[in-house]
């Protein structure tokens, strides 16, 4: 499995040791879990943004009617999703 060397300050390293000890896990597992959670969060945000763009595009006319003041002017570039 590919690996990654990560540098931490002395304070960060001590904090990681303490947290790992409190959770009864290794520092390696703790850091990997944190990275995996951030990756999952990032993917979920990307998927949510894409779902919003699709929803907005599918209902653009309804949004335009409900919020006419937010529509671009006639000389503008048009609607952006």
CSV table of N, CA, C and O in Angstrom, one decimal:
chain,number,residue,atom,x,y,z
A,1,UNK,N,0.9,-1.2,0.0
A,1,UNK,CA,0.0,0.0,0.0
A,1,UNK,C,0.9,1.2,0.0
A,1,UNK,O,1.9,1.3,0.8
A,2,UNK,N,0.6,2.2,-0.8
A,2,UNK,CA,1.4,3.5,-0.8
A,2,UNK,C,1.3,4.1,0.5
A,2,UNK,O,0.4,4.0,1.3
A,3,UNK,N,2.4,4.9,0.8
A,3,UNK,CA,2.5,5.5,2.1
A,3,UNK,C,2.8,7.0,1.9
A,3,UNK,O,3.2,7.4,0.8
A,4,UNK,N,2.7,7.8,3.0
A,4,UNK,CA,2.9,9.2,2.9
A,4,UNK,C,3.6,9.6,4.2
A,4,UNK,O,3.1,9.3,5.3
A,5,UNK,N,4.7,10.3,4.1
A,5,UNK,CA,5.3,10.8,5.3
A,5,UNK,C,4.8,12.2,5.6
A,5,UNK,O,4.7,13.0,4.7
A,6,UNK,N,4.4,12.4,6.8
A,6,UNK,CA,3.8,13.7,7.2
A,6,UNK,C,4.5,14.2,8.4
A,6,UNK,O,4.8,13.5,9.4
A,7,UNK,N,4.9,15.5,8.3
A,7,UNK,CA,5.6,16.1,9.4
A,7,UNK,C,4.7,16.9,10.3
A,7,UNK,O,3.7,17.5,9.9
A,8,UNK,N,4.9,16.8,11.6
A,8,UNK,CA,4.1,17.5,12.6
A,8,UNK,C,5.1,18.3,13.5
A,8,UNK,O,6.2,17.9,13.7
A,9,UNK,N,4.6,19.3,14.1
A,9,UNK,CA,5.4,20.1,15.1
A,9,UNK,C,5.4,19.2,16.4
A,9,UNK,O,4.7,18.2,16.5
A,10,UNK,N,6.3,19.5,17.3
A,10,UNK,CA,6.4,18.7,18.5
A,10,UNK,C,5.1,18.8,19.3
A,10,UNK,O,4.7,17.7,19.8
A,11,UNK,N,4.5,19.9,19.3
A,11,UNK,CA,3.2,20.0,20.0
A,11,UNK,C,2.1,19.2,19.4
A,11,UNK,O,1.3,18.5,20.0
A,12,UNK,N,2.0,19.2,18.0
A,12,UNK,CA,1.0,18.4,17.3
A,12,UNK,C,1.3,16.9,17.5
A,12,UNK,O,0.3,16.2,17.8
A,13,UNK,N,2.5,16.5,17.5
A,13,UNK,CA,2.9,15.1,17.7
A,13,UNK,C,2.5,14.7,19.1
A,13,UNK,O,1.9,13.6,19.3
A,14,UNK,N,2.7,15.5,20.1
A,14,UNK,CA,2.4,15.2,21.5
A,14,UNK,C,0.8,15.1,21.6
A,14,UNK,O,0.3,14.2,22.3
A,15,UNK,N,0.1,16.0,21.0
A,15,UNK,CA,-1.3,16.0,21.0
A,15,UNK,C,-1.9,14.7,20.3
A,15,UNK,O,-2.8,14.1,20.9
A,16,UNK,N,-1.3,14.3,19.2
A,16,UNK,CA,-1.7,13.1,18.5
A,16,UNK,C,-1.5,11.9,19.4
A,16,UNK,O,-2.3,11.0,19.5
A,17,UNK,N,-0.3,11.8,20.1
A,17,UNK,CA,0.0,10.7,21.0
A,17,UNK,C,-1.1,10.7,22.1
A,17,UNK,O,-1.6,9.6,22.4
A,18,UNK,N,-1.4,11.8,22.7
A,18,UNK,CA,-2.4,11.8,23.8
A,18,UNK,C,-3.8,11.4,23.3
A,18,UNK,O,-4.4,10.6,24.0
A,19,UNK,N,-4.2,11.9,22.2
A,19,UNK,CA,-5.5,11.5,21.6
A,19,UNK,C,-5.5,10.0,21.3
A,19,UNK,O,-6.5,9.4,21.6
A,20,UNK,N,-4.5,9.5,20.7
A,20,UNK,CA,-4.4,8.1,20.3
A,20,UNK,C,-4.5,7.3,21.6
A,20,UNK,O,-5.2,6.3,21.7
A,21,UNK,N,-3.8,7.7,22.6
A,21,UNK,CA,-3.8,7.0,23.9
A,21,UNK,C,-5.2,7.0,24.5
A,21,UNK,O,-5.7,5.9,24.9
A,22,UNK,N,-5.9,8.1,24.5
A,22,UNK,CA,-7.2,8.3,25.1
A,22,UNK,C,-8.2,7.4,24.3
A,22,UNK,O,-9.1,6.8,24.9
A,23,UNK,N,-8.0,7.3,23.0
A,23,UNK,CA,-8.9,6.5,22.2
A,23,UNK,C,-8.5,5.0,22.1
A,23,UNK,O,-9.3,4.2,21.5
A,24,UNK,N,-7.4,4.7,22.7
A,24,UNK,CA,-6.9,3.3,22.6
A,24,UNK,C,-6.6,2.8,21.2
A,24,UNK,O,-6.9,1.6,20.9
A,25,UNK,N,-6.0,3.7,20.5
A,25,UNK,CA,-5.6,3.3,19.1
A,25,UNK,C,-4.2,3.8,18.8
A,25,UNK,O,-3.6,4.4,19.7
A,26,UNK,N,-3.7,3.4,17.7
A,26,UNK,CA,-2.3,3.9,17.3
A,26,UNK,C,-2.4,5.2,16.7
A,26,UNK,O,-3.4,5.7,16.2
A,27,UNK,N,-1.2,5.9,16.7
A,27,UNK,CA,-1.2,7.2,16.0
A,27,UNK,C,-1.4,7.1,14.5
A,27,UNK,O,-2.1,7.9,13.9
A,28,UNK,N,-0.9,6.0,14.0
A,28,UNK,CA,-1.1,5.8,12.5
A,28,UNK,C,-2.6,5.6,12.2
A,28,UNK,O,-3.1,6.2,11.2
A,29,UNK,N,-3.3,4.8,13.0
A,29,UNK,CA,-4.7,4.6,12.8
A,29,UNK,C,-5.5,5.9,13.0
A,29,UNK,O,-6.4,6.2,12.2
A,30,UNK,N,-5.1,6.7,14.0
A,30,UNK,CA,-5.8,8.0,14.2
A,30,UNK,C,-5.6,8.9,13.1
A,30,UNK,O,-6.6,9.5,12.6
A,31,UNK,N,-4.4,9.1,12.6
A,31,UNK,CA,-4.2,10.0,11.4
A,31,UNK,C,-4.9,9.5,10.2
A,31,UNK,O,-5.5,10.2,9.4
A,32,UNK,N,-4.8,8.2,9.9
A,32,UNK,CA,-5.5,7.6,8.8
A,32,UNK,C,-7.0,7.8,8.9
A,32,UNK,O,-7.6,8.2,7.9
A,33,UNK,N,-7.6,7.6,10.0
A,33,UNK,CA,-9.0,7.8,10.2
A,33,UNK,C,-9.4,9.3,10.0
A,33,UNK,O,-10.4,9.5,9.3
A,34,UNK,N,-8.6,10.2,10.5
A,34,UNK,CA,-8.9,11.6,10.3
A,34,UNK,C,-8.8,12.0,8.8
A,34,UNK,O,-9.7,12.7,8.3
A,35,UNK,N,-7.8,11.5,8.1
A,35,UNK,CA,-7.7,11.7,6.6
A,35,UNK,C,-8.9,11.1,5.9
A,35,UNK,O,-9.4,11.8,5.0
A,36,UNK,N,-9.2,9.9,6.2
A,36,UNK,CA,-10.3,9.2,5.5
A,36,UNK,C,-11.6,10.0,5.8
A,36,UNK,O,-12.5,10.1,4.8
A,37,UNK,N,-11.8,10.5,7.0
A,37,UNK,CA,-13.0,11.2,7.3
A,37,UNK,C,-13.1,12.5,6.5
A,37,UNK,O,-14.1,12.9,6.0
A,38,UNK,N,-11.9,13.2,6.3
A,38,UNK,CA,-11.9,14.4,5.5
A,38,UNK,C,-12.1,14.2,4.1
A,38,UNK,O,-12.8,14.9,3.4
A,39,UNK,N,-11.6,13.1,3.6
A,39,UNK,CA,-11.9,12.7,2.2
A,39,UNK,C,-13.4,12.4,2.0
A,39,UNK,O,-14.0,12.9,1.0
A,40,UNK,N,-14.0,11.7,2.9
A,40,UNK,CA,-15.4,11.4,2.8
A,40,UNK,C,-16.2,12.7,2.8
A,40,UNK,O,-17.2,12.9,2.1
A,41,UNK,N,-15.9,13.6,3.7
A,41,UNK,CA,-16.6,14.9,3.8
A,41,UNK,C,-16.4,15.7,2.5
A,41,UNK,O,-17.4,16.2,2.0
A,42,UNK,N,-15.2,15.7,2.0
A,42,UNK,CA,-15.0,16.4,0.7
A,42,UNK,C,-15.8,15.9,-0.4
A,42,UNK,O,-16.5,16.6,-1.2
A,43,UNK,N,-15.9,14.5,-0.5
A,43,UNK,CA,-16.7,13.9,-1.6
A,43,UNK,C,-18.2,14.2,-1.4
A,43,UNK,O,-18.9,14.5,-2.3
A,44,UNK,N,-18.6,14.2,-0.1
A,44,UNK,CA,-20.0,14.5,0.1
A,44,UNK,C,-20.4,15.9,-0.2
A,44,UNK,O,-21.5,16.2,-0.8
A,45,UNK,N,-19.5,16.8,0.1
A,45,UNK,CA,-19.7,18.2,-0.3
A,45,UNK,C,-19.8,18.4,-1.8
A,45,UNK,O,-20.6,19.1,-2.3
A,46,UNK,N,-18.9,17.7,-2.5
A,46,UNK,CA,-18.9,17.8,-4.0
A,46,UNK,C,-20.2,17.2,-4.5
A,46,UNK,O,-20.8,17.8,-5.4
A,47,UNK,N,-20.6,16.1,-4.0
A,47,UNK,CA,-21.8,15.4,-4.5
A,47,UNK,C,-23.0,16.3,-4.2
A,47,UNK,O,-24.0,16.5,-5.0
A,48,UNK,N,-23.1,17.0,-3.0
A,48,UNK,CA,-24.1,17.8,-2.6
A,48,UNK,C,-24.2,19.1,-3.5
A,48,UNK,O,-25.3,19.5,-4.0
A,49,UNK,N,-23.0,19.6,-3.8
A,49,UNK,CA,-23.0,20.8,-4.7
A,49,UNK,C,-23.5,20.4,-6.1
A,49,UNK,O,-24.2,21.2,-6.7
A,50,UNK,N,-23.1,19.2,-6.6
A,50,UNK,CA,-23.6,18.8,-7.9
A,50,UNK,C,-25.1,18.6,-7.9
A,50,UNK,O,-25.8,18.9,-8.9
A,51,UNK,N,-25.6,18.0,-6.8
A,51,UNK,CA,-27.0,17.8,-6.7
A,51,UNK,C,-27.8,19.1,-6.7
A,51,UNK,O,-28.8,19.3,-7.4
A,52,UNK,N,-27.2,20.1,-6.0
A,52,UNK,CA,-27.8,21.4,-6.0
A,52,UNK,C,-27.8,22.0,-7.4
A,52,UNK,O,-28.8,22.6,-7.8
A,53,UNK,N,-26.7,21.9,-8.1
A,53,UNK,CA,-26.6,22.5,-9.5
A,53,UNK,C,-27.6,21.9,-10.4
A,53,UNK,O,-28.3,22.5,-11.2
A,54,UNK,N,-27.8,20.5,-10.3
A,54,UNK,CA,-28.8,19.8,-11.1
A,54,UNK,C,-30.2,20.3,-10.8
A,54,UNK,O,-31.0,20.6,-11.6
A,55,UNK,N,-30.5,20.4,-9.5
A,55,UNK,CA,-31.8,20.8,-9.0
A,55,UNK,C,-32.1,22.3,-9.5
A,55,UNK,O,-33.2,22.6,-10.0
A,56,UNK,N,-31.1,23.1,-9.3
A,56,UNK,CA,-31.3,24.5,-9.7
A,56,UNK,C,-31.5,24.6,-11.2
A,56,UNK,O,-32.4,25.4,-11.7
A,57,UNK,N,-30.7,23.9,-12.0
A,57,UNK,CA,-30.9,24.0,-13.4
A,57,UNK,C,-32.3,23.4,-13.9
A,57,UNK,O,-32.9,24.0,-14.7
A,58,UNK,N,-32.7,22.4,-13.2
A,58,UNK,CA,-34.0,21.8,-13.5
A,58,UNK,C,-35.2,22.7,-13.2
A,58,UNK,O,-36.3,22.6,-13.7
A,59,UNK,N,-35.0,23.6,-12.2
A,59,UNK,CA,-36.0,24.5,-11.7
A,59,UNK,C,-35.7,26.0,-11.9
A,59,UNK,O,-36.2,26.8,-11.2
A,60,UNK,N,-34.8,26.3,-12.9
A,60,UNK,CA,-34.3,27.6,-13.1
A,60,UNK,C,-35.5,28.6,-13.4
A,60,UNK,O,-35.5,29.7,-12.8
A,61,UNK,N,-36.4,28.2,-14.2
A,61,UNK,CA,-37.6,29.1,-14.5
A,61,UNK,C,-38.4,29.4,-13.2
A,61,UNK,O,-38.8,30.5,-13.0
A,62,UNK,N,-38.6,28.4,-12.4
A,62,UNK,CA,-39.3,28.6,-11.1
A,62,UNK,C,-38.5,29.6,-10.2
A,62,UNK,O,-39.1,30.5,-9.6
A,63,UNK,N,-37.2,29.4,-10.1
A,63,UNK,CA,-36.4,30.3,-9.3
A,63,UNK,C,-36.5,31.8,-9.9
A,63,UNK,O,-36.6,32.7,-9.1
A,64,UNK,N,-36.4,31.9,-11.2
A,64,UNK,CA,-36.5,33.2,-11.8
A,64,UNK,C,-37.8,33.9,-11.5
A,64,UNK,O,-37.8,35.1,-11.3
A,65,UNK,N,-38.9,33.1,-11.6
A,65,UNK,CA,-40.2,33.7,-11.3
A,65,UNK,C,-40.3,34.1,-9.8
A,65,UNK,O,-40.9,35.1,-9.4
A,66,UNK,N,-39.8,33.3,-8.9
A,66,UNK,CA,-39.9,33.5,-7.5
A,66,UNK,C,-38.9,34.6,-7.0
A,66,UNK,O,-39.2,35.3,-6.0
A,67,UNK,N,-37.8,34.8,-7.7
A,67,UNK,CA,-36.8,35.8,-7.3
A,67,UNK,C,-36.4,36.7,-8.5
A,67,UNK,O,-35.2,36.7,-8.9
A,68,UNK,N,-37.3,37.5,-9.0
A,68,UNK,CA,-37.0,38.2,-10.2
A,68,UNK,C,-35.9,39.2,-10.0
A,68,UNK,O,-35.1,39.6,-10.9
A,69,UNK,N,-35.7,39.8,-8.8
A,69,UNK,CA,-34.7,40.8,-8.5
A,69,UNK,C,-33.3,40.2,-8.6
A,69,UNK,O,-32.3,40.9,-8.7
A,70,UNK,N,-33.2,38.9,-8.5
A,70,UNK,CA,-31.9,38.2,-8.5
A,70,UNK,C,-31.5,37.8,-9.9
A,70,UNK,O,-30.4,37.2,-10.1
A,71,UNK,N,-32.4,38.0,-10.9
A,71,UNK,CA,-32.1,37.6,-12.3
A,71,UNK,C,-31.1,38.6,-12.9
A,71,UNK,O,-31.2,39.8,-12.6
A,72,UNK,N,-30.2,38.1,-13.8
A,72,UNK,CA,-29.3,39.0,-14.5
A,72,UNK,C,-30.1,40.0,-15.4
A,72,UNK,O,-31.1,39.7,-15.9
A,73,UNK,N,-29.5,41.2,-15.6
A,73,UNK,CA,-30.1,42.1,-16.5
A,73,UNK,C,-30.1,41.6,-17.9
A,73,UNK,O,-29.4,40.7,-18.3
A,74,UNK,N,-31.0,42.2,-18.8
A,74,UNK,CA,-31.1,41.7,-20.2
A,74,UNK,C,-29.7,41.7,-20.9
A,74,UNK,O,-29.5,40.9,-21.8
A,75,UNK,N,-28.9,42.7,-20.6
A,75,UNK,CA,-27.6,42.8,-21.2
A,75,UNK,C,-26.5,41.9,-20.6
A,75,UNK,O,-25.4,41.9,-21.0
A,76,UNK,N,-26.9,41.2,-19.5
A,76,UNK,CA,-25.9,40.3,-18.8
A,76,UNK,C,-25.6,39.1,-19.5
A,76,UNK,O,-26.0,38.9,-20.7
A,77,UNK,N,-24.8,38.3,-18.8
A,77,UNK,CA,-24.3,37.0,-19.5
A,77,UNK,C,-25.3,35.9,-19.4
A,77,UNK,O,-25.1,34.8,-19.9
A,78,UNK,N,-26.4,36.1,-18.7
A,78,UNK,CA,-27.4,35.0,-18.6
A,78,UNK,C,-27.3,34.3,-17.3
A,78,UNK,O,-26.5,34.6,-16.4
A,79,UNK,N,-28.1,33.3,-17.1
A,79,UNK,CA,-28.2,32.6,-15.8
A,79,UNK,C,-27.0,31.6,-15.7
A,79,UNK,O,-26.6,31.0,-16.7
A,80,UNK,N,-26.5,31.5,-14.5
A,80,UNK,CA,-25.3,30.6,-14.2
A,80,UNK,C,-25.8,29.7,-13.1
A,80,UNK,O,-26.3,30.1,-12.1
A,81,UNK,N,-25.5,28.4,-13.4
A,81,UNK,CA,-25.9,27.4,-12.3
A,81,UNK,C,-24.7,26.9,-11.6
A,81,UNK,O,-23.6,27.0,-12.0
